[in-house]
CSV table of C-alpha atoms and ligand atoms in Angstrom, one decimal:
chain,number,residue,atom,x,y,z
A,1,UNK,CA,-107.6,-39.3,-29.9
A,2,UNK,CA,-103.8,-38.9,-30.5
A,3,UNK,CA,-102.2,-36.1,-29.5
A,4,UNK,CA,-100.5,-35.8,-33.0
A,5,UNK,CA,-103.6,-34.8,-34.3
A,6,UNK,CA,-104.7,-30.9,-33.9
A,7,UNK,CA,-108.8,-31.1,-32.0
A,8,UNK,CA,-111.2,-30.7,-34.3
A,9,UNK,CA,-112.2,-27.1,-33.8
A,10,UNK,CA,-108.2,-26.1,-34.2
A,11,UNK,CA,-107.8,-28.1,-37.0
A,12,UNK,CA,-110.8,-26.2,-39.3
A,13,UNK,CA,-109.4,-23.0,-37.8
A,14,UNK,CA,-106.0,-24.0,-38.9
A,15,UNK,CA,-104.5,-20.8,-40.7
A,16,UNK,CA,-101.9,-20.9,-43.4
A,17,UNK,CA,-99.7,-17.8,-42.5
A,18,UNK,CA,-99.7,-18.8,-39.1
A,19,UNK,CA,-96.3,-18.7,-38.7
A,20,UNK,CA,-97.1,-14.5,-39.1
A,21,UNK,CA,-99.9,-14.6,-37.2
A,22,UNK,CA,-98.9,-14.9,-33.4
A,23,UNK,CA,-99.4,-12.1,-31.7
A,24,UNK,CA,-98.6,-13.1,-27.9
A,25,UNK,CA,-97.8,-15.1,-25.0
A,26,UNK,CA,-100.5,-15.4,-22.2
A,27,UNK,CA,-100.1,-17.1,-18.9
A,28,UNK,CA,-101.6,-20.2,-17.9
A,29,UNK,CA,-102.5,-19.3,-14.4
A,30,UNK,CA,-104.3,-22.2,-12.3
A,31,UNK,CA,-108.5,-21.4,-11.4
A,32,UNK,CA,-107.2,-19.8,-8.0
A,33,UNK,CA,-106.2,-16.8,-10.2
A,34,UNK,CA,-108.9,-16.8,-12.4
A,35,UNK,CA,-112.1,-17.3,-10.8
A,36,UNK,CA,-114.4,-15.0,-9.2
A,37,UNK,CA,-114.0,-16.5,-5.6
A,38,UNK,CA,-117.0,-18.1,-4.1
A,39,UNK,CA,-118.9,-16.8,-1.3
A,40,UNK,CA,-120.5,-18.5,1.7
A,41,UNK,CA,-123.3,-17.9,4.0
A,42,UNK,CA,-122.2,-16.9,7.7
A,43,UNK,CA,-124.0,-15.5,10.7
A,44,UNK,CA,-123.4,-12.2,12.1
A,45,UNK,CA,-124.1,-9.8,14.9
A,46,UNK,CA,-124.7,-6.6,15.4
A,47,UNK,CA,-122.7,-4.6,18.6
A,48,UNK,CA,-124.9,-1.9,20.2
A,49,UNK,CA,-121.8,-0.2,21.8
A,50,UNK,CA,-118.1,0.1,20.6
A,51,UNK,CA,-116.9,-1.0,24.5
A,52,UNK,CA,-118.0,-4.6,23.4
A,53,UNK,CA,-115.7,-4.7,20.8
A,54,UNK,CA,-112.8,-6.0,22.4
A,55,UNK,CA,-114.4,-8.5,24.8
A,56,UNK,CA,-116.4,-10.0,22.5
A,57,UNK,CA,-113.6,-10.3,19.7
A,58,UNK,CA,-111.0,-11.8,22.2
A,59,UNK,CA,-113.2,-15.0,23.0
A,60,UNK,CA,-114.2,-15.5,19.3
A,61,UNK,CA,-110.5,-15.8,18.3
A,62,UNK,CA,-110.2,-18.2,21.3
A,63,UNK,CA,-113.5,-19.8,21.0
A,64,UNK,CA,-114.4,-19.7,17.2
A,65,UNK,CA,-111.2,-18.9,14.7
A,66,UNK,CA,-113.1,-18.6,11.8
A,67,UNK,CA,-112.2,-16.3,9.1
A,68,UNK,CA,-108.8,-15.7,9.1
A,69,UNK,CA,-108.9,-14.3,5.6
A,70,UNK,CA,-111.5,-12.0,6.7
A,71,UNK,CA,-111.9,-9.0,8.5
A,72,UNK,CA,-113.8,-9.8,11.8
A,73,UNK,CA,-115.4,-6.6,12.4
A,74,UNK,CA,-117.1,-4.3,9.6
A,75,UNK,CA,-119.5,-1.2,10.5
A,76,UNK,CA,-120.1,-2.8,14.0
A,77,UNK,CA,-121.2,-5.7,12.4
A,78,UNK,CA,-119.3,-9.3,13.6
A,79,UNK,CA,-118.5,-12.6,12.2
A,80,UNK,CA,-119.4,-15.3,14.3
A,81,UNK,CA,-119.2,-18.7,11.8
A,82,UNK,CA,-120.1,-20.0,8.8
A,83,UNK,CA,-123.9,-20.6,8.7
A,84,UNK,CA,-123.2,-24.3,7.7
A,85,UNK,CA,-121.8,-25.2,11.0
A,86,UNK,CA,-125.0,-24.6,13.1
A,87,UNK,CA,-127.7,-27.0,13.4
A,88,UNK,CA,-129.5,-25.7,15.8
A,89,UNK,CA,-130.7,-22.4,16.6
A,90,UNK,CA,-127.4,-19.4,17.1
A,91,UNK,CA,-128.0,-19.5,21.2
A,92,UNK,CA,-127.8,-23.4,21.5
A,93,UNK,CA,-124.6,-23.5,19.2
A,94,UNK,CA,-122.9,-20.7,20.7
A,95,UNK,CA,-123.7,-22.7,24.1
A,96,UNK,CA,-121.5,-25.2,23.5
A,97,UNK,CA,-118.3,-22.9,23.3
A,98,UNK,CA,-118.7,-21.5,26.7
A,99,UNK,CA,-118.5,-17.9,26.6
A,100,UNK,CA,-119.0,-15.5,29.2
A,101,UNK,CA,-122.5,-14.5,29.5
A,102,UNK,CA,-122.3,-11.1,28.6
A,103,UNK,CA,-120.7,-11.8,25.2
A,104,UNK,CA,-123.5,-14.6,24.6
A,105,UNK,CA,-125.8,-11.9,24.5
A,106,UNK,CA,-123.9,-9.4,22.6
A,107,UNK,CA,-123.5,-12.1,19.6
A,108,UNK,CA,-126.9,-13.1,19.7
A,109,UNK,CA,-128.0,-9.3,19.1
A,110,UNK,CA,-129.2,-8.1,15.5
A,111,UNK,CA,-128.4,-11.6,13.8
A,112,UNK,CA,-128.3,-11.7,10.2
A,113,UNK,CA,-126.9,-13.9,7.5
A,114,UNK,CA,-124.4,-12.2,5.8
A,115,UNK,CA,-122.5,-13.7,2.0
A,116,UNK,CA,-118.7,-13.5,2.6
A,117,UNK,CA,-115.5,-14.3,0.3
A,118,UNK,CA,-114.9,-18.2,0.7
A,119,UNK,CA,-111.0,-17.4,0.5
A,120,UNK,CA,-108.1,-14.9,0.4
A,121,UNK,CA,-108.1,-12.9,-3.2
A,122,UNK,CA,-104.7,-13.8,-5.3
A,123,UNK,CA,-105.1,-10.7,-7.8
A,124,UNK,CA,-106.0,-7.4,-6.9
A,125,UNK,CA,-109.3,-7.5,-9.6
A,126,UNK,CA,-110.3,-10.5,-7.2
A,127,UNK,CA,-109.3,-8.7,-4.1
A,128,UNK,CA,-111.8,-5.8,-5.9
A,129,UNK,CA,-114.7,-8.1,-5.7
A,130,UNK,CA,-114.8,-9.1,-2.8
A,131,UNK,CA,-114.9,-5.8,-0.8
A,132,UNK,CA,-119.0,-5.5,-2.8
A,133,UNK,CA,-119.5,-8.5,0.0
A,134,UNK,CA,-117.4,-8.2,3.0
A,135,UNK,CA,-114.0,-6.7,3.7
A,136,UNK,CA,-110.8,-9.6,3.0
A,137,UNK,CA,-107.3,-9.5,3.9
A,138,UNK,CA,-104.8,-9.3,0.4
A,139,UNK,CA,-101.4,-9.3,0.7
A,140,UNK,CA,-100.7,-8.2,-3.7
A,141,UNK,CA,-98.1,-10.4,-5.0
A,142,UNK,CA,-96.2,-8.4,-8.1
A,143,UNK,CA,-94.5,-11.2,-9.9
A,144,UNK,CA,-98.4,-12.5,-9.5
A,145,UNK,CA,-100.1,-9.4,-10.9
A,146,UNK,CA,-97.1,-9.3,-14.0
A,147,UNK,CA,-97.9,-13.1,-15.0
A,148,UNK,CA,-101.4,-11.8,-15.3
A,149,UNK,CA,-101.3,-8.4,-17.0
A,150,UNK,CA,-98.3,-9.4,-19.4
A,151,UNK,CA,-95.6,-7.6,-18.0
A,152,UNK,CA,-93.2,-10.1,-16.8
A,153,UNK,CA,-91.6,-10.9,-19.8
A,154,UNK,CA,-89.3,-7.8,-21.5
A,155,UNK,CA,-90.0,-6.9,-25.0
A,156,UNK,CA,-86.8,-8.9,-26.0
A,157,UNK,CA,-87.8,-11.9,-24.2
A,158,UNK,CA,-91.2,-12.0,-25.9
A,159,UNK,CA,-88.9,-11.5,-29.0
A,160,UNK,CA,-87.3,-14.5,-28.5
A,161,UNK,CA,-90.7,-17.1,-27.3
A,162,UNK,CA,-92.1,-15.8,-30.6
A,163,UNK,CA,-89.0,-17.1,-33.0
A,164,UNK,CA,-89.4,-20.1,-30.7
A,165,UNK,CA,-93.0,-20.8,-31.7
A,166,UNK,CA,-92.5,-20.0,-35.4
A,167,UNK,CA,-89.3,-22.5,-35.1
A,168,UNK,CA,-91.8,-24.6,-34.5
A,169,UNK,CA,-94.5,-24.0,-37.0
A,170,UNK,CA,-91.5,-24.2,-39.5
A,171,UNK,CA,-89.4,-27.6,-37.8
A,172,UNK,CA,-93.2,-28.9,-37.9
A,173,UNK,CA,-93.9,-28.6,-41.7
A,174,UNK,CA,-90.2,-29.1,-43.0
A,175,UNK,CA,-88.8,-31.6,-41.4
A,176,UNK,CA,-91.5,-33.5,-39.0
A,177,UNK,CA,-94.3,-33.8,-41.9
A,178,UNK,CA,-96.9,-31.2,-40.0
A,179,UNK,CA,-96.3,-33.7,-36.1
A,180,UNK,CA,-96.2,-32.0,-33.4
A,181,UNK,CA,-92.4,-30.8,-32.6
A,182,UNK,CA,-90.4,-29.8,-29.4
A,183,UNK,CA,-88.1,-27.5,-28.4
A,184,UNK,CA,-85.2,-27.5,-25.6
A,185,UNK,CA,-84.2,-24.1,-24.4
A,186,UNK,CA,-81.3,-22.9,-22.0
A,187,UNK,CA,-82.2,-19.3,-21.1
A,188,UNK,CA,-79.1,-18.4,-20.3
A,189,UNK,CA,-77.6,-17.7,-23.1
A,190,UNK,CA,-80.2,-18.3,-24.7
A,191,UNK,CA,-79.4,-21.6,-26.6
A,192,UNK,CA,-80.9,-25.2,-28.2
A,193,UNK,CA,-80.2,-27.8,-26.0
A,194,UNK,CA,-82.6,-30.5,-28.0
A,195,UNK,CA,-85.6,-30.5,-30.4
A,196,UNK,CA,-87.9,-33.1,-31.1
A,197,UNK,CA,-91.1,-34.3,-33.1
A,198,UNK,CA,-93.6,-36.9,-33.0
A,199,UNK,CA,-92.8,-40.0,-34.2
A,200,UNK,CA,-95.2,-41.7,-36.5
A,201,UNK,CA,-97.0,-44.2,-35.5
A,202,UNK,CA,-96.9,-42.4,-32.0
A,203,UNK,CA,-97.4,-44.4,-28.9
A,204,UNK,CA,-97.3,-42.2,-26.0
A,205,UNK,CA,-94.1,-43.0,-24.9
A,206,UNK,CA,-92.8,-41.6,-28.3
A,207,UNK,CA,-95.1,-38.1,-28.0
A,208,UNK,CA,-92.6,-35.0,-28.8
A,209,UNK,CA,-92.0,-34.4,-25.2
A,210,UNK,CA,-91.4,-37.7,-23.5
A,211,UNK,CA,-88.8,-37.7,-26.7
A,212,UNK,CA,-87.4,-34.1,-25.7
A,213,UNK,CA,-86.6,-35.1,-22.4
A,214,UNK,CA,-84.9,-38.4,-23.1
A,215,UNK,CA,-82.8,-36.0,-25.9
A,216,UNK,CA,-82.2,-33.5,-23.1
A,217,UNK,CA,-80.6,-36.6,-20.7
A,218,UNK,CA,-78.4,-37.6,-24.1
A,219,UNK,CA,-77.1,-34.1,-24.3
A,220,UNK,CA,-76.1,-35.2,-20.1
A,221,UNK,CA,-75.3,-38.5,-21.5
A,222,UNK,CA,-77.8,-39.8,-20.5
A,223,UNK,CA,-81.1,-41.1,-22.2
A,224,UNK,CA,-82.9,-44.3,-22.9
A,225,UNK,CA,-85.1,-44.3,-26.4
A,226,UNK,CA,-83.5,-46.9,-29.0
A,227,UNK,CA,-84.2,-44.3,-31.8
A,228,UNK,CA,-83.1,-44.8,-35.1
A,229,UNK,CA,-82.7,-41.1,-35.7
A,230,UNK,CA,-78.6,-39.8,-36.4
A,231,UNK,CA,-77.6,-37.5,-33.8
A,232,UNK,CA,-75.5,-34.9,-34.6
A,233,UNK,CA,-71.9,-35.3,-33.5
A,234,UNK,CA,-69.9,-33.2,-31.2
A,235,UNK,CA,-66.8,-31.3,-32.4
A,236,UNK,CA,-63.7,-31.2,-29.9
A,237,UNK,CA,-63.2,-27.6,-30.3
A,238,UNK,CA,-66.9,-26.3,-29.0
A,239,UNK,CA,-67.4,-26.4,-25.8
A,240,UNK,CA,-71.3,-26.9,-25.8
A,241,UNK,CA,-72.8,-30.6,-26.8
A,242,UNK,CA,-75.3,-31.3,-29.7
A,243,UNK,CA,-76.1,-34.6,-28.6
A,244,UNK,CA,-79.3,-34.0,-27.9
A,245,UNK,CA,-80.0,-32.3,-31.2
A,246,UNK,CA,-81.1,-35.2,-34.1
A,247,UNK,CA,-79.0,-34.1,-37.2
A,248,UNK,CA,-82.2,-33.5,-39.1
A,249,UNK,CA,-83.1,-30.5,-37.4
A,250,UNK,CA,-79.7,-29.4,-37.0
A,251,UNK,CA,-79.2,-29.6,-40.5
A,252,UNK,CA,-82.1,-27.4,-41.1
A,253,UNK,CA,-81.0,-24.9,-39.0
A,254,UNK,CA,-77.3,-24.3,-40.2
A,255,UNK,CA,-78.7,-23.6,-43.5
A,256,UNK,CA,-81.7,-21.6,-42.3
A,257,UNK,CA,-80.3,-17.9,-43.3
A,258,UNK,CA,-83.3,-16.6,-40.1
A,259,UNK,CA,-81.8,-18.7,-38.0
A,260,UNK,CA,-78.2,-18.6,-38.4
A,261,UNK,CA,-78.1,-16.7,-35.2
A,262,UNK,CA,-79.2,-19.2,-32.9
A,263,UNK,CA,-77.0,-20.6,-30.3
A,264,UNK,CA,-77.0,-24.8,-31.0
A,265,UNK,CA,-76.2,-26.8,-28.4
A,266,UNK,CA,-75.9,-27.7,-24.5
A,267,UNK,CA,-73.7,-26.7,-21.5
A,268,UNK,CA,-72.2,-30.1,-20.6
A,269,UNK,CA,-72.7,-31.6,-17.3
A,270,UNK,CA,-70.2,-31.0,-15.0
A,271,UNK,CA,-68.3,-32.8,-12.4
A,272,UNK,CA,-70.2,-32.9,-9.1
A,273,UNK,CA,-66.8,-30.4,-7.3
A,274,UNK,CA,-67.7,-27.9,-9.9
A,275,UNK,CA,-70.0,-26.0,-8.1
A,276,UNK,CA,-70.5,-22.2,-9.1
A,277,UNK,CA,-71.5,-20.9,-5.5
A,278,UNK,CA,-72.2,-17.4,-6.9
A,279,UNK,CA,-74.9,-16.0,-4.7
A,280,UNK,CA,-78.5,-15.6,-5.8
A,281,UNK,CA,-77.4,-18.3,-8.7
A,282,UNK,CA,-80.1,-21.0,-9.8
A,283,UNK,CA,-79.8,-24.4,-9.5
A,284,UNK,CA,-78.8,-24.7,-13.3
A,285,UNK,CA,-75.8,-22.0,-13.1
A,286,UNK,CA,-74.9,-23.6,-9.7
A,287,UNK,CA,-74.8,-27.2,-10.2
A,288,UNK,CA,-74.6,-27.3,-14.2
A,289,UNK,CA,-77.5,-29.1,-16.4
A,290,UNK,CA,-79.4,-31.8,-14.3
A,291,UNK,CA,-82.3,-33.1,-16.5
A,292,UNK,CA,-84.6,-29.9,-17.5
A,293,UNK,CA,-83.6,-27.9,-14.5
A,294,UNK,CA,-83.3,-24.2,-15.2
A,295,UNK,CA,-84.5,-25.1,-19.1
A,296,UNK,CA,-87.5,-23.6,-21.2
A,297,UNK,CA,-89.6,-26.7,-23.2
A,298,UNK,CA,-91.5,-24.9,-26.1
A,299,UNK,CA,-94.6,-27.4,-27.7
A,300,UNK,CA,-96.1,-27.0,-31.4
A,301,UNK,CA,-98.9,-29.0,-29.1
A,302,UNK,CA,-100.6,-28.8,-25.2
A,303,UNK,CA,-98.9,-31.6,-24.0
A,304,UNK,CA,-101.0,-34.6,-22.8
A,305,UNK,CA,-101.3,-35.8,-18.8
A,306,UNK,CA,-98.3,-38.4,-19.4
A,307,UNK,CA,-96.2,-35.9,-21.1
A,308,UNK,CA,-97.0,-32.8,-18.8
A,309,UNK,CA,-96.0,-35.3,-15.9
A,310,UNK,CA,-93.0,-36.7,-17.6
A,311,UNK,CA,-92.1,-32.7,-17.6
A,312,UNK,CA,-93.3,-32.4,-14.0
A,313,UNK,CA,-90.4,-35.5,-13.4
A,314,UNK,CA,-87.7,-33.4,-15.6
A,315,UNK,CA,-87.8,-30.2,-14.1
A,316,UNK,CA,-88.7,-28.1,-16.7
A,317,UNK,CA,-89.0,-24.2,-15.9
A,318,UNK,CA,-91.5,-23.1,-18.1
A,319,UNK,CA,-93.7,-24.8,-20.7
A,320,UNK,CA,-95.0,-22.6,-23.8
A,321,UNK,CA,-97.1,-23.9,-26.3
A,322,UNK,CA,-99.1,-22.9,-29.1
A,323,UNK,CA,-102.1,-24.8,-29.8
A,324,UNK,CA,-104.8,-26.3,-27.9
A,325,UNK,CA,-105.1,-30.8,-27.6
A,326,UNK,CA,-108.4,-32.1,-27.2
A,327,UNK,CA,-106.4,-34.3,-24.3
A,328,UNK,CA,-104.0,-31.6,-23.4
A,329,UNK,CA,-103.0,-31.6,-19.3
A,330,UNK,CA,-102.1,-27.8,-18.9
A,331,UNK,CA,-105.1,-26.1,-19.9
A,332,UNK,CA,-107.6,-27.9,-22.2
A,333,UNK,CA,-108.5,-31.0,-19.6
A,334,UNK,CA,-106.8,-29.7,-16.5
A,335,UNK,CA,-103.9,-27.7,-15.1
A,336,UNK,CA,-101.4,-30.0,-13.8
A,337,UNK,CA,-99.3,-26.9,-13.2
A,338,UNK,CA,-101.5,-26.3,-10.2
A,339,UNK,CA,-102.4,-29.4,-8.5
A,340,UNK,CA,-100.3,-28.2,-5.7
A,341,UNK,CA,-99.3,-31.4,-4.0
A,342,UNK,CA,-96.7,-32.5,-6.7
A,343,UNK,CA,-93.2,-31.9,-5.8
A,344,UNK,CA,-92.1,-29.6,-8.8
A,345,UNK,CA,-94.3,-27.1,-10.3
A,346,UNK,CA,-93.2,-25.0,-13.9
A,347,UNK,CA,-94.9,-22.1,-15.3
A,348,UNK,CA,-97.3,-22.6,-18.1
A,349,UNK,CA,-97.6,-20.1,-20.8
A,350,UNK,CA,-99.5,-20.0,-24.3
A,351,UNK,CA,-99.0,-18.4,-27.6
A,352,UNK,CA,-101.8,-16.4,-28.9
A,353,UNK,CA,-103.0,-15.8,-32.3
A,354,UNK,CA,-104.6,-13.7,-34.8
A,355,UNK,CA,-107.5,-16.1,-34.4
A,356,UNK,CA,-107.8,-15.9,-31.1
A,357,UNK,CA,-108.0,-12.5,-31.2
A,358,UNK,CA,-111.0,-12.3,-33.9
A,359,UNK,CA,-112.4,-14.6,-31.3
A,360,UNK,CA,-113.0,-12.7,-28.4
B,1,LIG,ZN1,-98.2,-37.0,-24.7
């Protein structure tokens, strides 16, 4: 299925006054945050007197450094390993570690299989659960918590991602004919450094993003599509580039009356010696636009693996998008956002809806 085309289930739910209808922005935050962490079987002891404590804890952490998530101790009771590890009965396992004889005995007292938390807790709800099964170390992250209870965007900042996803609703009916269409945002300011829809026929190379980010290296003068499309063309007085802004859409927007307040246009790349060495800058104030470093990428449509890599490549910030693909890559299929061993990772976020809403 092309990505141009809304799933199914969307596509019936499809609402006319959508472009009134979005009521918010959640965060896309990867299974770690979301799930209910697993637990797993492990054996524990129980100490008949408190002056065992400490013996029998220093050769664990020599001998067995299990459960460093965990705490060791609760109510007398005392980790020893996950259940999974031994074969054989406790006693022969516990043989092969060589402890003193006298803590031997001690862990083999008042064995019982206890569940424990798999891993740390991210969120403190997590962090909530897991204390029902044994106690966990948590160290609360703020930003963390914010992503996931709303609060890290400002009022005004929601402000703005809303106009951004009715741009789109509205670039997507009037000028793309209803394809999916991107947007390019510097936050700075905040202004349009590119838009772009869906080309039809649409290979996947030609998919709104790979598009937006070949527009975004024209506004670096850069880029590499052969599109037909005009381009608007830079005035000598303004300091900020449209280059990567296809007149179409530009057009639309100098005569959109809602719109008129809208900053059009890119910072243009600088020479490599201009380097704003302000402290605490970014990379984007510091070193100037460098593909989508620093930049916001707004999508009418999830984005698909190829095009949620090609954003991985580029540097994007953030990713926010509206609806749902049946082959979308940040939320629908996977998270690509959170395999953690690529080499740049952006935050994902998603409009909500009326709909939605009525859903839950
Ligand atoms: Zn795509």
């Amino acid at each position: 299925m092309d990505i141009a085309d809304p799933p199914p289930s969307k596509r019936a739910r499809k609402s006319p006054n959508l472009e009134e209808d979005i009521t918010g922005i959640r965060a896309i935050l990867s299974d770690e945050f979301d799930e209910d962490i697993a637990l797993i079987k492990a054996h524990s002891c129980q100490l008949e007197t408190k002056q065992q404590l400490q013996a029998v804890i220093q050769e664990l952490s020599q001998k067995l450094p299990h459960f460093q998530h965990l705490k060791r101790v609760h109510d007398r009771s005392v980790l020893i390993c996950p259940s999974s590890e031994i074969g054989e009965s406790l006693e022969q396992h516990l043989e092969k570690f060589g402890f003193s004889e006298h803590v031997l005995r001690a862990l083999c007292q008042g064995v019982q299989v206890v569940e424990v938390p798999e891993r740390m807790p991210r969120l403190r709800v997590q962090y909530e659960k897991t204390l029902k099964h044994w106690p966990c170390k948590f160290h609360p992250n703020h930003y963390s918590e914010s992503l996931r209870n709303g609060s890290n965007f400002s009022s005004a900042q929601r402000i703005f991602h809303k106009r951004m996803a009715q741009l789109l609703l509205r670039l997507s009916r009037d000028v793309n004919a209803n394809r999916p269409v991107g947007i390019c945002v510097d936050p700075r300011q905040p202004n349009i450094v590119s838009i772009a829809g869906t080309e039809e026929p649409a290979s996947p190379h030609e998919h709104c993003s790979m598009l937006l980010v070949d527009f975004v290296a024209r506004s670096q003068e850069g880029g590499a599509t052969n599109t037909e499309l005009p381009f608007t063309e830079d005035s000598k007085e303004v300091e900020t580039t449209l280059r990567g802004i296809p007149k179409a859409y530009y057009d639309y927007l100098i005569k959109d009356e809602g719109y008129k307040d809208l900053t059009l246009g890119a910072e243009r790349s600088r020479d490599c010696k201009e380097v704003n060495a302000v402290q605490g800058a970014d990379n984007l104030a510091k070193f100037g636009p460098y593909l989508c470093t620093g930049y916001d990428v707004y999508l009418l449509q999830e984005p698909c693996l190829m095009c949620s890599m090609a954003l991985v490549h580029s540097r994007a910030k953030r990713v926010f998008f509206l609806r749902n693909s049946d082959n979308g890559a940040l939320a629908t299929r996977f998270q690509l956002h959170s395999v953690r061993e690529l080499n740049h990772h952006y935050e994902v976020f998603q409009f909500t809806t009326k709909e939605d809403e009525e859903l839950t």
